[in-house]
PDB file of C-alpha atoms in Angstrom:
ATOM      1  CA  ALA A  23      -7.459  10.616 -15.119  1.00 91.00           C
ATOM      2  CA  PHE A  24      -7.528   9.541 -18.768  1.00 91.00           C
ATOM      3  CA  LEU A  25      -4.729  10.654 -21.079  1.00 88.00           C
ATOM      4  CA  ALA A  26      -5.928  12.922 -23.886  1.00 89.00           C
ATOM      5  CA  ASN A  27      -6.955  11.019 -26.998  1.00 89.00           C
ATOM      6  CA  GLU A  28      -5.668   7.727 -25.576  1.00 90.00           C
ATOM      7  CA  PRO A  29      -7.412   4.675 -24.110  1.00 93.00           C
ATOM      8  CA  ILE A  30      -5.151   4.958 -21.032  1.00 92.00           C
ATOM      9  CA  LEU A  31      -6.283   5.631 -17.453  1.00 92.00           C
ATOM     10  CA  VAL A  32      -3.695   6.762 -14.871  1.00 90.00           C
ATOM     11  CA  SER A  33      -4.555   6.024 -11.244  1.00 88.00           C
ATOM     12  CA  THR A  34      -2.980   6.383  -7.823  1.00 80.00           C
ATOM     13  CA  GLY A  35      -4.063   5.371  -4.366  1.00 74.00           C
ATOM     14  CA  ASP A  36      -3.235   5.103  -0.675  1.00 73.00           C
ATOM     15  CA  ASP A  37      -0.483   2.567  -1.480  1.00 74.00           C
ATOM     16  CA  ASN A  38       1.656   5.324  -3.097  1.00 74.00           C
ATOM     17  CA  SER A  39       1.685   3.570  -6.452  1.00 76.00           C
ATOM     18  CA  LEU A  40       1.052   5.004  -9.881  1.00 78.00           C
ATOM     19  CA  LYS A  41      -0.660   2.689 -12.369  1.00 87.00           C
ATOM     20  CA  MET A  42      -1.456   3.008 -16.069  1.00 89.00           C
ATOM     21  CA  TRP A  43      -4.389   0.969 -17.358  1.00 94.00           C
ATOM     22  CA  ILE A  44      -5.068   0.474 -21.064  1.00 94.00           C
ATOM     23  CA  PHE A  45      -8.547  -0.303 -22.412  1.00 95.00           C
ATOM     24  CA  ASP A  46      -7.615  -2.541 -25.338  1.00 93.00           C
ATOM     25  CA  GLN A  47      -9.348  -5.804 -24.457  1.00 92.00           C
ATOM     26  CA  ALA A  48     -12.008  -7.247 -26.799  1.00 92.00           C
ATOM     27  CA  ASP A  49     -14.606  -7.083 -24.016  1.00 94.00           C
ATOM     28  CA  GLY A  50     -13.770  -3.421 -23.227  1.00 90.00           C
ATOM     29  CA  THR A  51     -12.037  -4.072 -19.880  1.00 93.00           C
ATOM     30  CA  ALA A  52      -8.704  -2.639 -18.865  1.00 94.00           C
ATOM     31  CA  ARG A  53      -5.380  -4.364 -18.310  1.00 94.00           C
ATOM     32  CA  LEU A  54      -2.444  -3.065 -16.324  1.00 93.00           C
ATOM     33  CA  LEU A  55       0.035  -1.467 -18.704  1.00 90.00           C
ATOM     34  CA  ARG A  56       2.665  -0.087 -16.301  1.00 84.00           C
ATOM     35  CA  SER A  57       3.049   0.601 -12.610  1.00 81.00           C
ATOM     36  CA  ARG A  58       5.524   2.384 -10.365  1.00 77.00           C
ATOM     37  CA  GLU A  59       5.695   1.624  -6.701  1.00 76.00           C
ATOM     38  CA  GLY A  60       7.928   2.980  -3.976  1.00 78.00           C
ATOM     39  CA  HIS A  61       7.611   3.934  -0.364  1.00 84.00           C
ATOM     40  CA  ASN A  62       4.568   3.236   1.787  1.00 83.00           C
ATOM     41  CA  ALA A  63       4.794   6.570   3.594  1.00 83.00           C
ATOM     42  CA  PRO A  64       5.729  10.184   2.743  1.00 81.00           C
ATOM     43  CA  LEU A  65       9.298  10.963   1.628  1.00 81.00           C
ATOM     44  CA  LEU A  66      11.858  12.483   4.004  1.00 86.00           C
ATOM     45  CA  GLY A  67      14.753  12.876   1.594  1.00 87.00           C
ATOM     46  CA  CYS A  68      15.443  12.694  -2.124  1.00 87.00           C
ATOM     47  CA  ARG A  69      18.586  13.336  -4.184  1.00 88.00           C
ATOM     48  CA  HIS A  70      19.962  12.573  -7.616  1.00 89.00           C
ATOM     49  CA  TYR A  71      22.855  10.137  -7.602  1.00 91.00           C
ATOM     50  CA  GLY A  72      25.601   9.390 -10.075  1.00 84.00           C
ATOM     51  CA  PRO A  73      27.015  11.148 -13.119  1.00 78.00           C
ATOM     52  CA  SER A  74      24.097  10.264 -15.409  1.00 79.00           C
ATOM     53  CA  GLY A  75      21.461  11.524 -12.982  1.00 75.00           C
ATOM     54  CA  ARG A  76      19.302   8.487 -13.796  1.00 83.00           C
ATOM     55  CA  THR A  77      19.196   7.303 -10.199  1.00 89.00           C
ATOM     56  CA  ILE A  78      17.408   8.945  -7.290  1.00 88.00           C
ATOM     57  CA  LEU A  79      18.111   7.941  -3.688  1.00 92.00           C
ATOM     58  CA  THR A  80      15.041   8.338  -1.464  1.00 89.00           C
ATOM     59  CA  THR A  81      14.230   7.930   2.224  1.00 90.00           C
ATOM     60  CA  SER A  82      10.812   7.781   3.803  1.00 88.00           C
ATOM     61  CA  MET A  83       8.817   7.804   7.013  1.00 88.00           C
ATOM     62  CA  ASP A  84       8.406   4.045   6.456  1.00 87.00           C
ATOM     63  CA  ALA A  85      12.119   3.763   7.424  1.00 87.00           C
ATOM     64  CA  THR A  86      13.170   2.398   4.040  1.00 88.00           C
ATOM     65  CA  PHE A  87      16.013   3.597   1.864  1.00 91.00           C
ATOM     66  CA  ARG A  88      15.522   3.130  -1.904  1.00 91.00           C
ATOM     67  CA  SER A  89      17.341   3.560  -5.195  1.00 91.00           C
ATOM     68  CA  ILE A  90      14.942   4.565  -7.952  1.00 86.00           C
ATOM     69  CA  SER A  91      15.871   4.461 -11.611  1.00 84.00           C
ATOM     70  CA  THR A  92      14.320   7.166 -13.738  1.00 77.00           C
ATOM     71  CA  PHE A  93      15.271   5.171 -16.834  1.00 78.00           C
ATOM     72  CA  GLN A  94      14.102   1.621 -16.141  1.00 81.00           C
ATOM     73  CA  ASP A  95      11.755   0.617 -13.296  1.00 77.00           C
ATOM     74  CA  GLN A  96      13.287  -2.879 -13.103  1.00 80.00           C
ATOM     75  CA  GLN A  97      16.499  -1.283 -11.784  1.00 86.00           C
ATOM     76  CA  SER A  98      14.712   0.320  -8.833  1.00 86.00           C
ATOM     77  CA  MET A  99      15.145  -1.437  -5.465  1.00 89.00           C
ATOM     78  CA  ALA A 100      15.246  -1.025  -1.722  1.00 89.00           C
ATOM     79  CA  PHE A 101      18.542  -1.124   0.128  1.00 91.00           C
ATOM     80  CA  SER A 102      18.823  -4.104   2.467  1.00 88.00           C
ATOM     81  CA  SER A 103      19.694  -3.634   6.137  1.00 84.00           C
ATOM     82  CA  LYS A 104      19.841  -7.359   6.944  1.00 77.00           C
ATOM     83  CA  ALA A 105      23.655  -7.492   6.892  1.00 65.00           C
ATOM     84  CA  LEU A 106      23.922  -5.170   9.882  1.00 66.00           C
ATOM     85  CA  VAL A 107      25.995  -7.106  12.399  1.00 47.00           C
ATOM     86  CA  SER A 108      25.895  -6.555  16.130  1.00 47.00           C
ATOM     87  CA  LYS A 109      29.369  -5.819  17.460  1.00 44.00           C
ATOM     88  CA  ASN A 110      28.475  -7.375  20.820  1.00 39.00           C
ATOM     89  CA  ASN A 111      27.344 -10.816  19.772  1.00 41.00           C
ATOM     90  CA  ARG A 112      28.399 -11.025  16.106  1.00 45.00           C
ATOM     91  CA  LYS A 113      25.071 -12.402  14.868  1.00 45.00           C
ATOM     92  CA  LEU A 114      22.658 -10.991  12.355  1.00 43.00           C
ATOM     93  CA  LEU A 115      20.124  -8.703  13.868  1.00 46.00           C
ATOM     94  CA  ASP A 116      16.598  -9.957  13.493  1.00 43.00           C
ATOM     95  CA  ASP A 117      13.836  -8.099  11.655  1.00 39.00           C
ATOM     96  CA  GLU A 118      12.661  -6.654  14.996  1.00 37.00           C
ATOM     97  CA  ARG A 119      15.752  -4.385  14.934  1.00 51.00           C
ATOM     98  CA  ASN A 120      14.475  -2.053  12.247  1.00 74.00           C
ATOM     99  CA  LEU A 121      16.282   1.205  11.680  1.00 88.00           C
ATOM    100  CA  THR A 122      14.340   4.393  12.363  1.00 92.00           C
ATOM    101  CA  PRO A 123      13.634   6.753   9.445  1.00 93.00           C
ATOM    102  CA  VAL A 124      16.617   8.430   7.805  1.00 93.00           C
ATOM    103  CA  VAL A 125      16.884  12.113   8.740  1.00 92.00           C
ATOM    104  CA  ALA A 126      19.961  12.932   6.634  1.00 94.00           C
ATOM    105  CA  MET A 127      22.093  11.232   4.020  1.00 95.00           C
ATOM    106  CA  ASP A 128      25.004  11.937   1.707  1.00 95.00           C
ATOM    107  CA  ALA A 129      26.330   9.905  -1.203  1.00 94.00           C
ATOM    108  CA  LYS A 130      29.315  10.149  -3.538  1.00 93.00           C
ATOM    109  CA  PRO A 131      29.691   7.911  -6.598  1.00 91.00           C
ATOM    110  CA  ARG A 132      33.432   8.534  -6.832  1.00 88.00           C
ATOM    111  CA  GLN A 133      34.544   5.443  -4.812  1.00 85.00           C
ATOM    112  CA  GLU A 134      31.499   3.234  -5.231  1.00 89.00           C
ATOM    113  CA  ARG A 135      33.482   0.304  -6.614  1.00 89.00           C
ATOM    114  CA  GLU A 136      36.019   0.301  -3.770  1.00 91.00           C
ATOM    115  CA  TRP A 137      33.869   0.676  -0.637  1.00 91.00           C
ATOM    116  CA  SER A 138      30.662   1.936   0.909  1.00 93.00           C
ATOM    117  CA  ASN A 139      29.749   5.313  -0.523  1.00 94.00           C
ATOM    118  CA  VAL A 140      26.542   6.388   1.237  1.00 95.00           C
ATOM    119  CA  ILE A 141      26.208   7.578   4.840  1.00 96.00           C
ATOM    120  CA  THR A 142      22.917   7.999   6.696  1.00 95.00           C
ATOM    121  CA  CYS A 143      21.761   9.078  10.108  1.00 95.00           C
ATOM    122  CA  HIS A 144      18.444   8.019  11.610  1.00 94.00           C
ATOM    123  CA  ALA A 145      15.883   9.539  13.967  1.00 93.00           C
ATOM    124  CA  ASP A 146      16.956   9.332  17.627  1.00 93.00           C
ATOM    125  CA  ASP A 147      19.962   7.106  16.797  1.00 94.00           C
ATOM    126  CA  PRO A 148      23.488   7.840  18.126  1.00 95.00           C
ATOM    127  CA  ASN A 149      24.997   5.877  15.205  1.00 94.00           C
ATOM    128  CA  ALA A 150      25.504   6.656  11.523  1.00 95.00           C
ATOM    129  CA  TYR A 151      25.316   3.862   8.977  1.00 94.00           C
ATOM    130  CA  ILE A 152      27.168   3.306   5.730  1.00 94.00           C
ATOM    131  CA  TRP A 153      25.771   1.644   2.619  1.00 94.00           C
ATOM    132  CA  ARG A 154      27.090   0.356  -0.722  1.00 93.00           C
ATOM    133  CA  THR A 155      25.287   1.351  -3.899  1.00 92.00           C
ATOM    134  CA  GLN A 156      27.030  -1.562  -5.735  1.00 91.00           C
ATOM    135  CA  THR A 157      25.252  -4.162  -3.571  1.00 92.00           C
ATOM    136  CA  HIS A 158      22.248  -2.066  -2.370  1.00 92.00           C
ATOM    137  CA  ALA A 159      23.021  -3.130   1.174  1.00 92.00           C
ATOM    138  CA  ILE A 160      24.154  -1.734   4.500  1.00 92.00           C
ATOM    139  CA  ALA A 161      27.722  -2.326   5.576  1.00 91.00           C
ATOM    140  CA  PRO A 162      28.348  -4.122   8.884  1.00 86.00           C
ATOM    141  CA  THR A 163      30.320  -1.113  10.152  1.00 86.00           C
ATOM    142  CA  VAL A 164      28.471   1.349  12.411  1.00 89.00           C
ATOM    143  CA  LEU A 165      29.800   4.843  13.016  1.00 91.00           C
ATOM    144  CA  PRO A 166      28.999   5.883  16.600  1.00 90.00           C
ATOM    145  CA  THR A 167      29.428   9.366  17.921  1.00 89.00           C
ATOM    146  CA  THR A 168      32.304   9.635  20.410  1.00 91.00           C
ATOM    147  CA  GLN A 169      30.393  12.217  22.450  1.00 90.00           C
ATOM    148  CA  GLN A 170      29.691  11.106  26.015  1.00 92.00           C
ATOM    149  CA  PRO A 171      26.901  10.621  26.828  1.00 93.00           C
ATOM    150  CA  PRO A 172      25.947   9.728  23.246  1.00 93.00           C
ATOM    151  CA  LYS A 173      23.456  12.060  21.502  1.00 94.00           C
ATOM    152  CA  SER A 174      21.560  11.325  18.315  1.00 95.00           C
ATOM    153  CA  ILE A 175      23.333  12.116  15.040  1.00 95.00           C
ATOM    154  CA  LYS A 176      21.635  14.882  13.091  1.00 95.00           C
ATOM    155  CA  ALA A 177      23.845  15.501  10.023  1.00 96.00           C
ATOM    156  CA  VAL A 178      26.233  13.519   7.832  1.00 96.00           C
ATOM    157  CA  ALA A 179      28.536  14.311   4.908  1.00 96.00           C
ATOM    158  CA  ILE A 180      31.072  12.617   2.674  1.00 95.00           C
ATOM    159  CA  SER A 181      34.105  14.449   1.364  1.00 94.00           C
ATOM    160  CA  PRO A 182      34.179  15.177  -2.395  1.00 91.00           C
ATOM    161  CA  CYS A 183      36.938  12.585  -2.837  1.00 91.00           C
ATOM    162  CA  GLY A 184      34.798   9.915  -1.135  1.00 90.00           C
ATOM    163  CA  HIS A 185      37.493   8.965   1.378  1.00 92.00           C
ATOM    164  CA  PHE A 186      36.073  10.617   4.512  1.00 94.00           C
ATOM    165  CA  GLY A 187      32.709  10.699   6.278  1.00 94.00           C
ATOM    166  CA  VAL A 188      31.685  13.278   8.868  1.00 95.00           C
ATOM    167  CA  VAL A 189      28.895  12.929  11.434  1.00 96.00           C
ATOM    168  CA  ALA A 190      27.492  15.659  13.682  1.00 95.00           C
ATOM    169  CA  SER A 191      25.474  14.961  16.821  1.00 94.00           C
ATOM    170  CA  ALA A 192      22.661  16.862  18.466  1.00 94.00           C
ATOM    171  CA  GLY A 193      25.077  17.943  21.176  1.00 91.00           C
ATOM    172  CA  GLY A 194      27.259  19.817  18.674  1.00 93.00           C
ATOM    173  CA  TRP A 195      29.920  17.098  18.517  1.00 93.00           C
ATOM    174  CA  ILE A 196      31.579  16.385  15.137  1.00 95.00           C
ATOM    175  CA  ASP A 197      33.412  13.166  14.311  1.00 94.00           C
TER     176      ASP A 197
END
């Protein structure tokens, strides 16, 4: 669609991007003015983060976890899960060990400078994962359910003070 009384075309497509094209070239062609890109699949979760409300944390069916700035697109980025360390063999997990999509998350900015301040649970996964908004990365610590046999975790929460995380499994177990 064109913006009213402007030489600007706004387009979107299957790649989930939004692009603004401006027709200001001498030959009448368009050039890319701005673009916003994010997830490659539909969103599963979205929440404002931080006291200013300028950041939105999003999760998607594409199994990515992103921080999106509503103020400046250059500050938007995906959280990295490459630092996830296997407790069994203490080596970095390869890219084949992708996390499943996030089904629930909670975040508290209160202690973000001291330690990890986001907790997520993933589809059919008996572990919860913690992330740091300061580094946009996953922490090497995994929070497993103590329920035996292990069931997938379905809900997570962080206390208002930011000191405690709670996970709840499909079997009704809370840790």
